[in-house]
Short mmCIF file of C-alpha atoms in Angstrom, two decimals:
data_model
loop_
_atom_site.label_atom_id
_atom_site.label_comp_id
_atom_site.label_asym_id
_atom_site.label_seq_id
_atom_site.Cartn_x
_atom_site.Cartn_y
_atom_site.Cartn_z
CA UNK N 1 -0.01 0.17 0.05
CA UNK N 2 1.31 3.73 -0.53
CA UNK N 3 1.49 5.65 2.82
CA UNK N 4 0.52 9.36 2.45
CA UNK N 5 3.20 11.70 3.36
CA UNK N 6 3.45 12.98 6.89
CA UNK N 7 4.95 16.04 8.77
CA UNK N 8 8.39 17.44 8.55
CA UNK N 9 11.22 16.05 10.51
CA UNK N 10 12.02 17.52 13.80
CA UNK N 11 15.44 19.50 13.53
CA UNK N 12 18.13 19.77 16.32
CA UNK N 13 18.64 23.38 17.16
CA UNK N 14 22.25 23.13 15.96
CA UNK N 15 21.33 22.02 12.56
CA UNK N 16 20.92 24.47 9.77
CA UNK N 17 17.20 24.88 8.51
CA UNK N 18 17.90 25.55 4.80
CA UNK N 19 20.73 23.12 3.08
CA UNK N 20 21.90 23.19 -0.50
CA UNK N 21 21.97 19.80 -1.85
CA UNK N 22 22.80 18.06 -5.31
CA UNK N 23 21.22 14.64 -6.74
CA UNK N 24 23.26 12.96 -9.52
CA UNK N 25 21.48 10.31 -11.73
CA UNK N 26 22.37 8.49 -14.65
CA UNK N 27 20.88 11.33 -17.08
CA UNK N 28 20.88 14.32 -14.98
CA UNK N 29 21.98 16.60 -11.76
CA UNK N 30 19.49 18.45 -9.92
CA UNK N 31 20.41 21.20 -7.43
CA UNK N 32 18.02 22.72 -4.93
CA UNK N 33 17.71 24.33 -1.57
CA UNK N 34 15.97 22.20 1.12
CA UNK N 35 13.97 23.61 3.70
CA UNK N 36 14.16 21.13 6.56
CA UNK N 37 11.55 22.79 8.78
CA UNK N 38 8.81 22.22 5.96
CA UNK N 39 10.31 18.97 4.67
CA UNK N 40 10.22 20.60 1.16
CA UNK N 41 12.17 21.85 -1.68
CA UNK N 42 12.39 25.58 -1.27
CA UNK N 43 10.32 27.53 -4.18
CA UNK N 44 12.20 28.67 -7.14
CA UNK N 45 15.35 26.92 -6.14
CA UNK N 46 15.32 23.45 -8.33
CA UNK N 47 17.76 23.42 -11.19
CA UNK N 48 18.16 20.34 -13.32
CA UNK N 49 20.67 19.67 -16.02
CA UNK N 50 21.13 16.90 -18.31
CA UNK N 51 24.15 14.35 -18.05
CA UNK N 52 25.12 11.91 -20.58
CA UNK N 53 26.46 8.36 -19.57
CA UNK N 54 29.71 9.09 -21.60
CA UNK N 55 30.33 12.62 -20.19
CA UNK N 56 33.80 13.67 -19.39
CA UNK N 57 35.25 14.88 -15.93
CA UNK N 58 35.29 18.57 -17.15
CA UNK N 59 31.96 18.31 -18.48
CA UNK N 60 31.11 16.76 -15.29
CA UNK N 61 32.28 19.23 -12.88
CA UNK N 62 31.29 21.92 -15.03
CA UNK N 63 27.61 20.83 -15.05
CA UNK N 64 27.54 20.15 -11.32
CA UNK N 65 29.04 23.60 -10.73
CA UNK N 66 26.40 25.41 -12.90
CA UNK N 67 23.45 23.69 -11.24
CA UNK N 68 24.67 24.32 -7.60
CA UNK N 69 25.88 28.02 -8.51
CA UNK N 70 22.40 28.44 -9.97
CA UNK N 71 21.00 27.39 -6.58
CA UNK N 72 23.48 29.65 -4.78
CA UNK N 73 23.09 32.73 -6.71
CA UNK N 74 20.51 34.88 -5.09
CA UNK N 75 18.58 34.94 -8.31
CA UNK N 76 17.64 31.11 -7.94
CA UNK N 77 15.80 32.40 -4.75
CA UNK N 78 14.53 35.67 -6.07
CA UNK N 79 16.04 37.71 -3.00
CA UNK N 80 18.48 40.31 -2.40
CA UNK N 81 21.12 40.10 0.25
CA UNK N 82 19.15 42.56 2.35
CA UNK N 83 15.95 40.32 2.13
CA UNK N 84 14.39 42.40 -0.64
CA UNK N 85 12.59 40.61 -3.66
CA UNK N 86 12.41 41.50 -7.20
CA UNK N 87 9.15 41.24 -8.65
CA UNK N 88 10.40 39.62 -12.05
CA UNK N 89 12.29 36.89 -9.97
CA UNK N 90 15.86 38.06 -11.17
CA UNK N 91 18.61 38.69 -8.84
CA UNK N 92 19.97 41.94 -7.43
CA UNK N 93 23.83 41.79 -7.65
CA UNK N 94 25.53 40.62 -4.73
CA UNK N 95 27.23 43.10 -2.42
CA UNK N 96 30.95 43.09 -3.13
CA UNK N 97 30.73 41.09 -6.22
CA UNK N 98 32.17 42.03 -9.47
CA UNK N 99 30.24 40.99 -12.61
CA UNK N 100 33.16 38.50 -13.52
CA UNK N 101 32.09 36.78 -10.40
CA UNK N 102 35.15 37.68 -8.42
CA UNK N 103 34.78 39.54 -4.87
CA UNK N 104 35.97 42.92 -4.42
CA UNK N 105 38.92 42.81 -1.89
CA UNK N 106 37.46 45.10 0.63
CA UNK N 107 34.57 42.56 1.12
CA UNK N 108 36.57 40.33 2.85
CA UNK N 109 37.93 37.99 0.03
CA UNK N 110 41.71 37.81 -1.14
CA UNK N 111 42.45 37.55 -4.62
CA UNK N 112 44.00 34.42 -3.83
CA UNK N 113 40.76 32.92 -3.07
CA UNK N 114 41.34 32.63 0.97
CA UNK N 115 39.03 34.76 2.93
CA UNK N 116 39.72 37.29 5.11
CA UNK N 117 38.33 36.76 8.86
CA UNK N 118 34.62 37.51 8.87
CA UNK N 119 33.54 40.26 11.62
CA UNK N 120 32.14 38.16 14.55
CA UNK N 121 33.96 34.84 13.41
CA UNK N 122 36.54 32.93 15.11
CA UNK N 123 39.48 31.27 12.89
CA UNK N 124 38.26 27.96 12.93
CA UNK N 125 35.04 28.86 11.17
CA UNK N 126 32.68 29.01 14.03
CA UNK N 127 30.93 32.32 14.53
CA UNK N 128 30.83 33.75 17.80
CA UNK N 129 27.18 33.53 19.70
CA UNK N 130 26.69 37.21 19.59
CA UNK N 131 26.61 37.56 15.88
CA UNK N 132 23.37 35.47 15.69
CA UNK N 133 25.07 31.91 14.59
CA UNK N 134 25.62 28.99 16.88
CA UNK N 135 29.32 27.82 17.22
CA UNK N 136 28.51 24.62 14.97
CA UNK N 137 27.01 26.52 12.38
CA UNK N 138 23.37 26.39 13.50
CA UNK N 139 21.49 29.85 13.04
CA UNK N 140 19.59 31.22 15.87
CA UNK N 141 16.05 31.92 14.80
CA UNK N 142 15.95 35.78 15.44
CA UNK N 143 18.88 36.10 12.87
CA UNK N 144 16.85 34.24 10.19
CA UNK N 145 16.71 36.24 6.78
CA UNK N 146 13.16 36.82 5.71
CA UNK N 147 13.40 35.67 2.10
CA UNK N 148 11.68 33.51 -0.44
CA UNK N 149 12.05 30.70 1.88
CA UNK N 150 9.48 32.12 4.54
CA UNK N 151 11.86 33.53 7.15
CA UNK N 152 14.77 31.27 7.04
CA UNK N 153 18.30 31.90 5.99
CA UNK N 154 19.04 32.08 2.39
CA UNK N 155 21.25 30.10 0.58
CA UNK N 156 24.29 31.81 -0.18
CA UNK N 157 24.31 33.20 3.47
CA UNK N 158 24.49 30.66 6.31
CA UNK N 159 23.74 27.32 4.38
CA UNK N 160 26.12 28.01 1.68
CA UNK N 161 29.19 28.37 4.07
CA UNK N 162 28.34 25.22 5.53
CA UNK N 163 27.80 22.08 4.23
CA UNK N 164 26.53 20.54 1.01
CA UNK N 165 24.81 17.33 0.83
CA UNK N 166 25.17 15.43 -2.38
CA UNK N 167 23.44 12.26 -3.35
CA UNK N 168 25.37 10.12 -6.07
CA UNK N 169 25.24 6.51 -7.55
CA UNK N 170 27.64 4.07 -6.68
CA UNK N 171 30.09 2.74 -6.77
CA UNK N 172 31.65 5.96 -5.20
CA UNK N 173 34.21 6.26 -2.14
CA UNK N 174 31.79 8.41 -0.28
CA UNK N 175 34.11 9.45 2.56
CA UNK N 176 36.74 10.83 0.25
CA UNK N 177 34.35 12.17 -2.48
CA UNK N 178 36.14 9.97 -5.15
CA UNK N 179 34.31 8.26 -8.43
CA UNK N 180 34.83 4.36 -8.73
CA UNK N 181 32.84 3.59 -11.90
CA UNK N 182 34.93 0.82 -13.32
CA UNK N 183 33.07 -1.83 -15.19
CA UNK N 184 29.74 -0.81 -14.58
CA UNK N 185 28.61 0.70 -17.85
CA UNK N 186 28.05 4.08 -16.70
CA UNK N 187 30.32 7.23 -16.37
CA UNK N 188 33.24 5.17 -17.21
CA UNK N 189 35.57 8.26 -17.86
CA UNK N 190 34.78 9.53 -14.31
CA UNK N 191 36.70 6.53 -12.46
CA UNK N 192 38.95 7.71 -10.00
CA UNK N 193 37.99 11.54 -10.17
CA UNK N 194 38.16 13.44 -7.00
CA UNK N 195 34.67 14.93 -7.56
CA UNK N 196 34.85 16.52 -3.85
CA UNK N 197 38.06 18.18 -4.03
CA UNK N 198 37.56 19.24 -7.79
CA UNK N 199 34.05 20.43 -7.39
CA UNK N 200 34.60 22.43 -4.13
CA UNK N 201 36.43 25.40 -5.54
CA UNK N 202 34.33 25.78 -8.42
CA UNK N 203 31.27 26.75 -6.06
CA UNK N 204 30.68 30.50 -5.17
CA UNK N 205 30.73 31.06 -2.32
CA UNK N 206 32.86 27.97 -1.39
CA UNK N 207 31.42 25.47 0.98
CA UNK N 208 33.15 24.53 4.45
CA UNK N 209 32.37 20.67 3.34
CA UNK N 210 30.87 18.51 0.77
CA UNK N 211 28.95 15.55 2.27
CA UNK N 212 28.38 12.57 -0.37
CA UNK N 213 25.91 9.73 0.01
CA UNK N 214 24.50 6.95 -2.23
CA UNK N 215 21.57 8.09 -4.21
CA UNK N 216 19.54 5.09 -2.59
CA UNK N 217 20.50 6.08 0.79
CA UNK N 218 19.46 9.62 0.08
CA UNK N 219 16.19 8.46 -1.22
CA UNK N 220 15.49 6.18 1.88
CA UNK N 221 16.14 9.04 4.49
CA UNK N 222 13.86 11.29 2.45
CA UNK N 223 11.19 8.64 2.46
CA UNK N 224 11.34 8.25 6.14
CA UNK N 225 11.53 11.89 7.05
CA UNK N 226 8.39 12.50 5.06
CA UNK N 227 6.22 9.44 4.68
CA UNK N 228 7.23 6.82 7.28
CA UNK N 229 8.78 8.66 10.33
CA UNK N 230 7.60 5.72 12.63
CA UNK N 231 9.44 3.13 10.67
CA UNK N 232 11.98 1.19 12.62
CA UNK N 233 13.45 -0.67 10.16
CA UNK N 234 12.90 0.81 6.58
CA UNK N 235 14.46 -0.68 3.28
CA UNK N 236 14.57 1.48 0.11
CA UNK N 237 14.73 -0.08 -3.44
CA UNK N 238 15.27 2.10 -6.50
CA UNK N 239 14.36 0.51 -9.94
CA UNK N 240 15.83 2.31 -13.09
CA UNK N 241 18.95 1.82 -15.01
CA UNK N 242 20.07 -0.93 -12.04
CA UNK N 243 18.93 -1.64 -8.71
CA UNK N 244 19.80 0.59 -5.66
CA UNK N 245 19.54 0.03 -2.25
CA UNK N 246 19.25 1.10 1.68
CA UNK N 247 18.50 -0.21 4.63
CA UNK N 248 17.82 2.36 7.74
CA UNK N 249 17.73 1.15 11.32
CA UNK N 250 16.05 3.81 13.06
CA UNK N 251 17.07 6.28 10.68
CA UNK N 252 20.85 5.13 10.60
CA UNK N 253 22.08 3.86 7.26
CA UNK N 254 23.43 0.23 7.89
CA UNK N 255 25.98 -1.06 5.11
CA UNK N 256 28.25 -3.53 7.24
CA UNK N 257 26.02 -6.02 9.09
CA UNK N 258 25.13 -9.62 8.88
CA UNK N 259 21.59 -8.74 8.36
CA UNK N 260 22.25 -6.95 5.02
CA UNK N 261 23.90 -7.81 1.86
CA UNK N 262 27.53 -6.56 1.43
CA UNK N 263 27.89 -2.86 1.56
CA UNK N 264 23.97 -3.08 1.93
CA UNK N 265 23.75 -3.50 -1.98
CA UNK N 266 20.88 -5.50 -3.30
CA UNK N 267 22.60 -5.32 -6.84
CA UNK N 268 25.45 -7.78 -5.43
CA UNK N 269 22.69 -10.43 -5.12
CA UNK N 270 22.20 -13.32 -7.53
CA UNK N 271 19.41 -14.97 -9.23
CA UNK N 272 20.07 -18.61 -10.52
CA UNK N 273 23.76 -17.95 -10.00
CA UNK N 274 24.05 -14.83 -11.98
CA UNK N 275 23.90 -11.17 -10.92
CA UNK N 276 20.68 -9.54 -9.95
CA UNK N 277 20.95 -6.85 -12.61
CA UNK N 278 21.24 -9.70 -15.36
CA UNK N 279 17.43 -10.12 -14.57
CA UNK N 280 16.29 -6.95 -13.13
CA UNK N 281 17.61 -3.56 -14.93
CA UNK N 282 16.89 -1.77 -17.82
CA UNK N 283 19.48 -3.36 -19.84
CA UNK N 284 18.31 -6.69 -19.26
CA UNK N 285 14.73 -6.35 -19.49
CA UNK N 286 14.75 -4.43 -22.78
CA UNK N 287 17.51 -6.60 -24.20
CA UNK N 288 15.36 -9.91 -23.56
CA UNK N 289 12.36 -7.97 -25.05
CA UNK N 290 14.21 -7.37 -28.34
CA UNK N 291 15.63 -10.94 -28.38
CA UNK N 292 12.12 -12.53 -27.98
CA UNK N 293 10.43 -10.25 -30.44
CA UNK N 294 13.18 -8.72 -32.62
CA UNK N 295 11.59 -5.06 -31.72
CA UNK N 296 14.02 -2.63 -29.88
CA UNK N 297 12.35 -1.05 -26.80
CA UNK N 298 13.58 2.55 -25.52
CA UNK N 299 13.69 1.98 -21.88
CA UNK N 300 11.46 0.68 -19.00
CA UNK N 301 8.89 3.49 -19.71
CA UNK N 302 8.32 1.94 -22.80
CA UNK N 303 8.53 -1.45 -22.01
CA UNK N 304 5.93 -0.94 -18.95
CA UNK N 305 3.71 1.09 -21.53
CA UNK N 306 3.73 -1.87 -23.98
CA UNK N 307 2.89 -4.26 -21.04
CA UNK N 308 0.11 -2.03 -19.95
CA UNK N 309 -1.37 -2.19 -23.69
CA UNK N 310 -1.53 -5.83 -23.56
CA UNK N 311 1.77 -6.75 -25.07
CA UNK N 312 2.01 -10.25 -23.39
CA UNK N 313 5.76 -10.44 -24.12
CA UNK N 314 6.35 -7.28 -22.51
CA UNK N 315 4.12 -8.42 -19.42
CA UNK N 316 5.76 -11.52 -19.12
CA UNK N 317 9.25 -10.08 -18.95
CA UNK N 318 8.22 -7.69 -16.13
CA UNK N 319 6.40 -10.10 -14.21
CA UNK N 320 9.44 -12.62 -14.25
CA UNK N 321 12.00 -9.94 -13.08
CA UNK N 322 9.79 -8.55 -10.48
CA UNK N 323 9.01 -11.93 -9.10
CA UNK N 324 12.58 -12.90 -9.13
CA UNK N 325 13.49 -9.74 -7.34
CA UNK N 326 11.22 -10.41 -4.62
CA UNK N 327 12.76 -13.74 -4.08
CA UNK N 328 16.12 -12.29 -3.87
CA UNK N 329 14.88 -9.38 -1.47
CA UNK N 330 12.88 -11.95 0.93
CA UNK N 331 15.79 -13.28 3.01
CA UNK N 332 17.48 -9.96 3.66
CA UNK N 333 14.22 -8.25 4.37
CA UNK N 334 13.74 -11.28 6.99
CA UNK N 335 16.97 -11.01 8.39
CA UNK N 336 16.72 -7.36 8.98
CA UNK N 337 13.26 -7.34 10.39
CA UNK N 338 12.13 -4.71 7.82
CA UNK N 339 8.82 -3.51 8.53
CA UNK N 340 8.65 -0.85 5.68
CA UNK N 341 10.08 -1.14 2.12
CA UNK N 342 9.92 1.77 -0.15
CA UNK N 343 10.33 1.67 -3.78
CA UNK N 344 11.40 4.30 -6.24
CA UNK N 345 12.86 4.80 -9.72
CA UNK N 346 11.34 5.35 -13.13
CA UNK N 347 9.52 1.95 -13.02
CA UNK N 348 7.18 3.02 -10.10
CA UNK N 349 5.25 4.69 -12.33
CA UNK N 350 3.97 1.49 -13.29
CA UNK N 351 3.23 0.15 -9.93
CA UNK N 352 -0.26 -1.35 -10.76
CA UNK N 353 1.63 -3.62 -12.94
CA UNK N 354 5.01 -4.24 -11.11
CA UNK N 355 3.51 -4.40 -7.59
CA UNK N 356 1.72 -7.71 -7.80
CA UNK N 357 4.35 -9.86 -9.08
CA UNK N 358 6.93 -8.30 -6.56
CA UNK N 359 4.64 -9.05 -3.35
CA UNK N 360 4.02 -12.63 -4.77
CA UNK N 361 7.82 -12.76 -4.99
CA UNK N 362 8.04 -11.86 -1.53
CA UNK N 363 5.44 -13.66 -0.03
CA UNK N 364 6.28 -17.09 -1.96
CA UNK N 365 9.57 -17.16 -0.22
CA UNK N 366 8.53 -15.86 2.96
CA UNK N 367 4.55 -15.91 3.65
CA UNK N 368 4.83 -13.32 6.61
CA UNK N 369 6.30 -10.55 4.10
CA UNK N 370 2.68 -10.41 2.94
CA UNK N 371 2.12 -7.93 5.81
CA UNK N 372 5.05 -5.63 5.14
CA UNK N 373 4.27 -2.16 4.50
CA UNK N 374 5.25 -1.48 0.79
CA UNK N 375 5.16 1.90 -0.61
CA UNK N 376 5.92 3.21 -3.76
CA UNK N 377 7.05 6.72 -4.48
CA UNK N 378 6.79 8.41 -7.75
CA UNK N 379 8.80 11.56 -6.39
CA UNK N 380 11.94 9.74 -5.98
CA UNK N 381 13.98 12.95 -6.85
CA UNK N 382 12.50 15.12 -4.07
CA UNK N 383 12.81 12.36 -1.77
CA UNK N 384 16.51 11.98 -2.60
CA UNK N 385 17.06 15.70 -2.18
CA UNK N 386 15.33 15.83 1.09
CA UNK N 387 17.30 12.92 2.40
CA UNK N 388 20.59 14.42 1.16
CA UNK N 389 19.94 17.64 2.97
CA UNK N 390 18.94 15.91 6.23
CA UNK N 391 22.35 13.81 5.96
CA UNK N 392 24.23 17.05 5.31
CA UNK N 393 22.52 19.05 8.22
CA UNK N 394 23.53 16.07 10.78
CA UNK N 395 27.01 16.36 9.75
CA UNK N 396 27.24 20.19 9.43
#
């Protein structure tokens, strides 16, 4: 069943209320500012730019920076630095900024990009309390800038100087911010790219920290915050180009535990001795359809559309794949004692088609799993953005 969204999460006093985030997908990057108090994307801040699977390192970094800087720019929020709003939604020039994006020296920024001490700030980057900012970067309520975000600090002020949350697909060294796309059929030219180190100086203003997390983990955190706040053990599965997964124990990501697959990755499981994604993935299902019919199919959306239009071959492929996925997931959901499973990704738009065989696969292996709460989220991007923000805020 699908569970309706609940209220926003409770935020600690020392956490930023507005957090800038990036969500990287196989075909796009989305940047936004997330208002954690309201558990929503701040109006007017979402920027989505295309990515191609074969994109090179320089273009990849430039695209991420363009999306991110569009959010940081006051124009993305429709606010001036003094809180004023242009009626046309355009940006007033940032005080102290040159048109070429370099800051004037008298505004506290050196030509070598090193910042002069901000009034009221300690050398360790923590602001003194009498400036209205908590020492560990949480803003006091009475210092919030009234902006298009409804009275919370604007991105480019407190939030931009703190921590970004960045959700990216694996394999990726999340602690060090390094891409590990070797032999996975996507972003091959980015393998070994130090995304964190190379992206940070391209952001204006430069953030103190970038926090990377798996895109499925971000989706899971967002879904728990907005729709399943009472879930004790939640598992998220994303279905698209491949199969992504995340296991949450009371909101904490679990990866190194005998109750979950290695690294918490369902894609490392097998079906009949073969990798799961040889059965359940865009590549596998569309290739099988072409092999059986001789007709090409453009991705899962078209395949599910054909199945919905009574194409028996398409329906059989989807039914078999999702039943197999249910069987592969069942022992791990049982071991983890999951109470909620949330599905996201492009294929969830066809939930009436994929839900029954998936549920049948789960209950065939373990009948008690029929009592699980199953939730399909069509707003996966929003959930991932919210989850990335919550993850970044907790580590700010």
